[in-house]
């Protein structure tokens, strides 16, 4: 902001600036990849809750593998899919810390589905930010359990076929069925209004952990312009037009202690 | 309507144009020159001062490149509230 001389009236005020919990570095994400929006929202929430000093990220394998370089708080890197198991250990020996995993759909819904389900089922005091971009981004666009029927990927060149590979896996709905889970919702990052709603949900998920209520998960529909072969703008439209009908946005479980709070649609 | 401006970190901008899509005032444009990473960054092109400081561009920027400011309305001499030509000042 401009420095003001005494008696001079302030001519403008700061409306929005980058969160402090996000390092001011160049990220390796492709242009227009909404992983970056998810990072920024998490950092904003951590700033607002003032928990930067006690937050620990467990990063995944996938495009977010370098997430630990981008956040200005402590982090650890897990083997592919194992973030919830690692986070369990970290949280149990540091119960005052706020521990979250950040995982893609290959990481969480495929190779790491066991760790995710068991951590949730045990009601670990963890928060999971789950990035559903319907593909394995990092490795060049293979089919994920969350790929849509008919979706062409490098490992489903004629489109995903339910007979051979089953139906898209709905993680937020699945997690809601586990008693250890106190908060399970799905949001989307495809436009400004939905980004704001996603942020509110992330905040509620962290608050659930701060209150010691149990396991919280926010599924975020996210774009992968590179492997979908689309412009960034077309990719967010694809999230809106193709993904949301298969992955309805909504609150699949909200513990009573969290109701009437932020994070509702 | 409020007036504002944005400050864009052109060195980290990847020219994805999601901010341009989101801007209701159409005041963001791709620069002609490339930045150090080889992208055409987005710049504010707002000769008529149409930016409202709504921050929608910043909300969708995946790279956190946008800082938003809004003008503070300058103090103008207070107008007397009037109704049917009569001053309302004494009515309160
Ligand atoms: C044990 C193991 N198996 C396989 C891989 C290869 N691998 C790296 S990332 C990845 C999938 C990542 O996809 P996702 O979790 O959806 O993340 P995205 O890149 O889409 O964000 C795979 C299969 C690996 N690194 N380690
Ligand atoms: S490959 Fe896809 S998910 Fe990975 S950074 Fe690029 S756009 Fe994002
Ligand atoms: S603050 Fe609003 S009007 Fe100004 S550039 Fe951003 S989106 Fe456009
Ligand atoms: S959204 Fe951000 S990275 Fe993309 S063009 Fe706009 S300022 Fe650049
Ligand atoms: Mg993925």
PDB file of N, CA and C and ligand atoms in Angstrom, chain B residues 5-6 19 22-28 44 50-58 68, ligand 3:
ATOM      1  N   UNK B   5      -8.552  -1.405  -8.075  1.00  0.00           N
ATOM      2  CA  UNK B   5      -7.459  -1.736  -8.998  1.00  0.00           C
ATOM      3  C   UNK B   5      -6.834  -3.032  -8.533  1.00  0.00           C
ATOM      4  N   UNK B   6      -6.162  -3.691  -9.435  1.00  0.00           N
ATOM      5  CA  UNK B   6      -5.449  -4.918  -9.049  1.00  0.00           C
ATOM      6  C   UNK B   6      -3.977  -4.766  -9.387  1.00  0.00           C
ATOM      7  N   UNK B  19      -8.626 -15.589 -14.559  1.00  0.00           N
ATOM      8  CA  UNK B  19      -9.028 -14.303 -13.987  1.00  0.00           C
ATOM      9  C   UNK B  19      -9.816 -13.485 -15.004  1.00  0.00           C
ATOM     10  N   UNK B  22     -13.282 -14.583 -15.170  1.00  0.00           N
ATOM     11  CA  UNK B  22     -14.071 -14.248 -13.981  1.00  0.00           C
ATOM     12  C   UNK B  22     -14.388 -12.762 -13.883  1.00  0.00           C
ATOM     13  N   UNK B  23     -13.629 -11.929 -14.553  1.00  0.00           N
ATOM     14  CA  UNK B  23     -13.768 -10.478 -14.356  1.00  0.00           C
ATOM     15  C   UNK B  23     -15.051  -9.957 -14.993  1.00  0.00           C
ATOM     16  N   UNK B  24     -15.966  -9.399 -14.182  1.00  0.00           N
ATOM     17  CA  UNK B  24     -17.223  -8.890 -14.743  1.00  0.00           C
ATOM     18  C   UNK B  24     -17.027  -7.588 -15.516  1.00  0.00           C
ATOM     19  N   UNK B  25     -15.909  -6.901 -15.311  1.00  0.00           N
ATOM     20  CA  UNK B  25     -15.707  -5.581 -15.922  1.00  0.00           C
ATOM     21  C   UNK B  25     -14.838  -5.630 -17.168  1.00  0.00           C
ATOM     22  N   UNK B  26     -14.317  -6.821 -17.476  1.00  0.00           N
ATOM     23  CA  UNK B  26     -13.526  -6.962 -18.703  1.00  0.00           C
ATOM     24  C   UNK B  26     -12.335  -6.007 -18.780  1.00  0.00           C
ATOM     25  N   UNK B  27     -11.598  -5.932 -17.682  1.00  0.00           N
ATOM     26  CA  UNK B  27     -10.466  -4.999 -17.660  1.00  0.00           C
ATOM     27  C   UNK B  27      -9.118  -5.719 -17.573  1.00  0.00           C
ATOM     28  N   UNK B  28      -9.128  -7.042 -17.768  1.00  0.00           N
ATOM     29  CA  UNK B  28      -7.873  -7.791 -17.746  1.00  0.00           C
ATOM     30  C   UNK B  28      -7.546  -8.241 -19.158  1.00  0.00           C
ATOM     31  N   UNK B  44      -3.595  -5.450 -16.053  1.00  0.00           N
ATOM     32  CA  UNK B  44      -4.806  -4.629 -15.926  1.00  0.00           C
ATOM     33  C   UNK B  44      -4.792  -3.593 -17.049  1.00  0.00           C
ATOM     34  N   UNK B  50     -12.672   1.171 -14.748  1.00  0.00           N
ATOM     35  CA  UNK B  50     -13.892   0.385 -14.576  1.00  0.00           C
ATOM     36  C   UNK B  50     -13.761  -0.701 -13.511  1.00  0.00           C
ATOM     37  N   UNK B  51     -12.530  -1.033 -13.122  1.00  0.00           N
ATOM     38  CA  UNK B  51     -12.335  -2.088 -12.112  1.00  0.00           C
ATOM     39  C   UNK B  51     -13.045  -1.659 -10.829  1.00  0.00           C
ATOM     40  N   UNK B  52     -13.795  -2.609 -10.235  1.00  0.00           N
ATOM     41  CA  UNK B  52     -14.561  -2.283  -9.034  1.00  0.00           C
ATOM     42  C   UNK B  52     -13.901  -2.813  -7.757  1.00  0.00           C
ATOM     43  N   UNK B  53     -12.786  -3.509  -7.918  1.00  0.00           N
ATOM     44  CA  UNK B  53     -12.146  -4.093  -6.742  1.00  0.00           C
ATOM     45  C   UNK B  53     -12.959  -5.229  -6.158  1.00  0.00           C
ATOM     46  N   UNK B  54     -13.719  -5.940  -7.023  1.00  0.00           N
ATOM     47  CA  UNK B  54     -14.596  -7.006  -6.528  1.00  0.00           C
ATOM     48  C   UNK B  54     -13.813  -8.244  -6.089  1.00  0.00           C
ATOM     49  N   UNK B  55     -12.588  -8.388  -6.570  1.00  0.00           N
ATOM     50  CA  UNK B  55     -11.683  -9.486  -6.181  1.00  0.00           C
ATOM     51  C   UNK B  55     -12.053 -10.852  -6.755  1.00  0.00           C
ATOM     52  N   UNK B  56     -13.006 -10.905  -7.677  1.00  0.00           N
ATOM     53  CA  UNK B  56     -13.350 -12.212  -8.259  1.00  0.00           C
ATOM     54  C   UNK B  56     -12.149 -12.817  -9.002  1.00  0.00           C
ATOM     55  N   UNK B  57     -11.355 -11.947  -9.619  1.00  0.00           N
ATOM     56  CA  UNK B  57     -10.162 -12.434 -10.322  1.00  0.00           C
ATOM     57  C   UNK B  57      -9.204 -13.102  -9.344  1.00  0.00           C
ATOM     58  N   UNK B  58      -9.001 -12.475  -8.190  1.00  0.00           N
ATOM     59  CA  UNK B  58      -8.073 -13.011  -7.196  1.00  0.00           C
ATOM     60  C   UNK B  58      -8.584 -14.330  -6.622  1.00  0.00           C
ATOM     61  N   UNK B  68      -5.693  -7.033  -4.555  1.00  0.00           N
ATOM     62  CA  UNK B  68      -6.806  -6.162  -4.942  1.00  0.00           C
ATOM     63  C   UNK B  68      -6.934  -4.994  -3.963  1.00  0.00           C
TER      64      UNK B  68
HETATM   65  S1  LIG C   3     -11.192  -6.753  -9.037  1.00  0.00           S
HETATM   66 FE1  LIG C   3     -13.064  -7.353 -10.172  1.00  0.00          FE
HETATM   67  S2  LIG C   3     -13.284  -5.747 -11.734  1.00  0.00           S
HETATM   68 FE2  LIG C   3     -11.184  -5.562 -10.956  1.00  0.00          FE
HETATM   69  S3  LIG C   3      -9.945  -6.797 -12.349  1.00  0.00           S
HETATM   70 FE3  LIG C   3     -10.551  -8.142 -10.672  1.00  0.00          FE
HETATM   71  S4  LIG C   3     -12.425  -9.154 -11.333  1.00  0.00           S
HETATM   72 FE4  LIG C   3     -12.091  -7.378 -12.691  1.00  0.00          FE
END
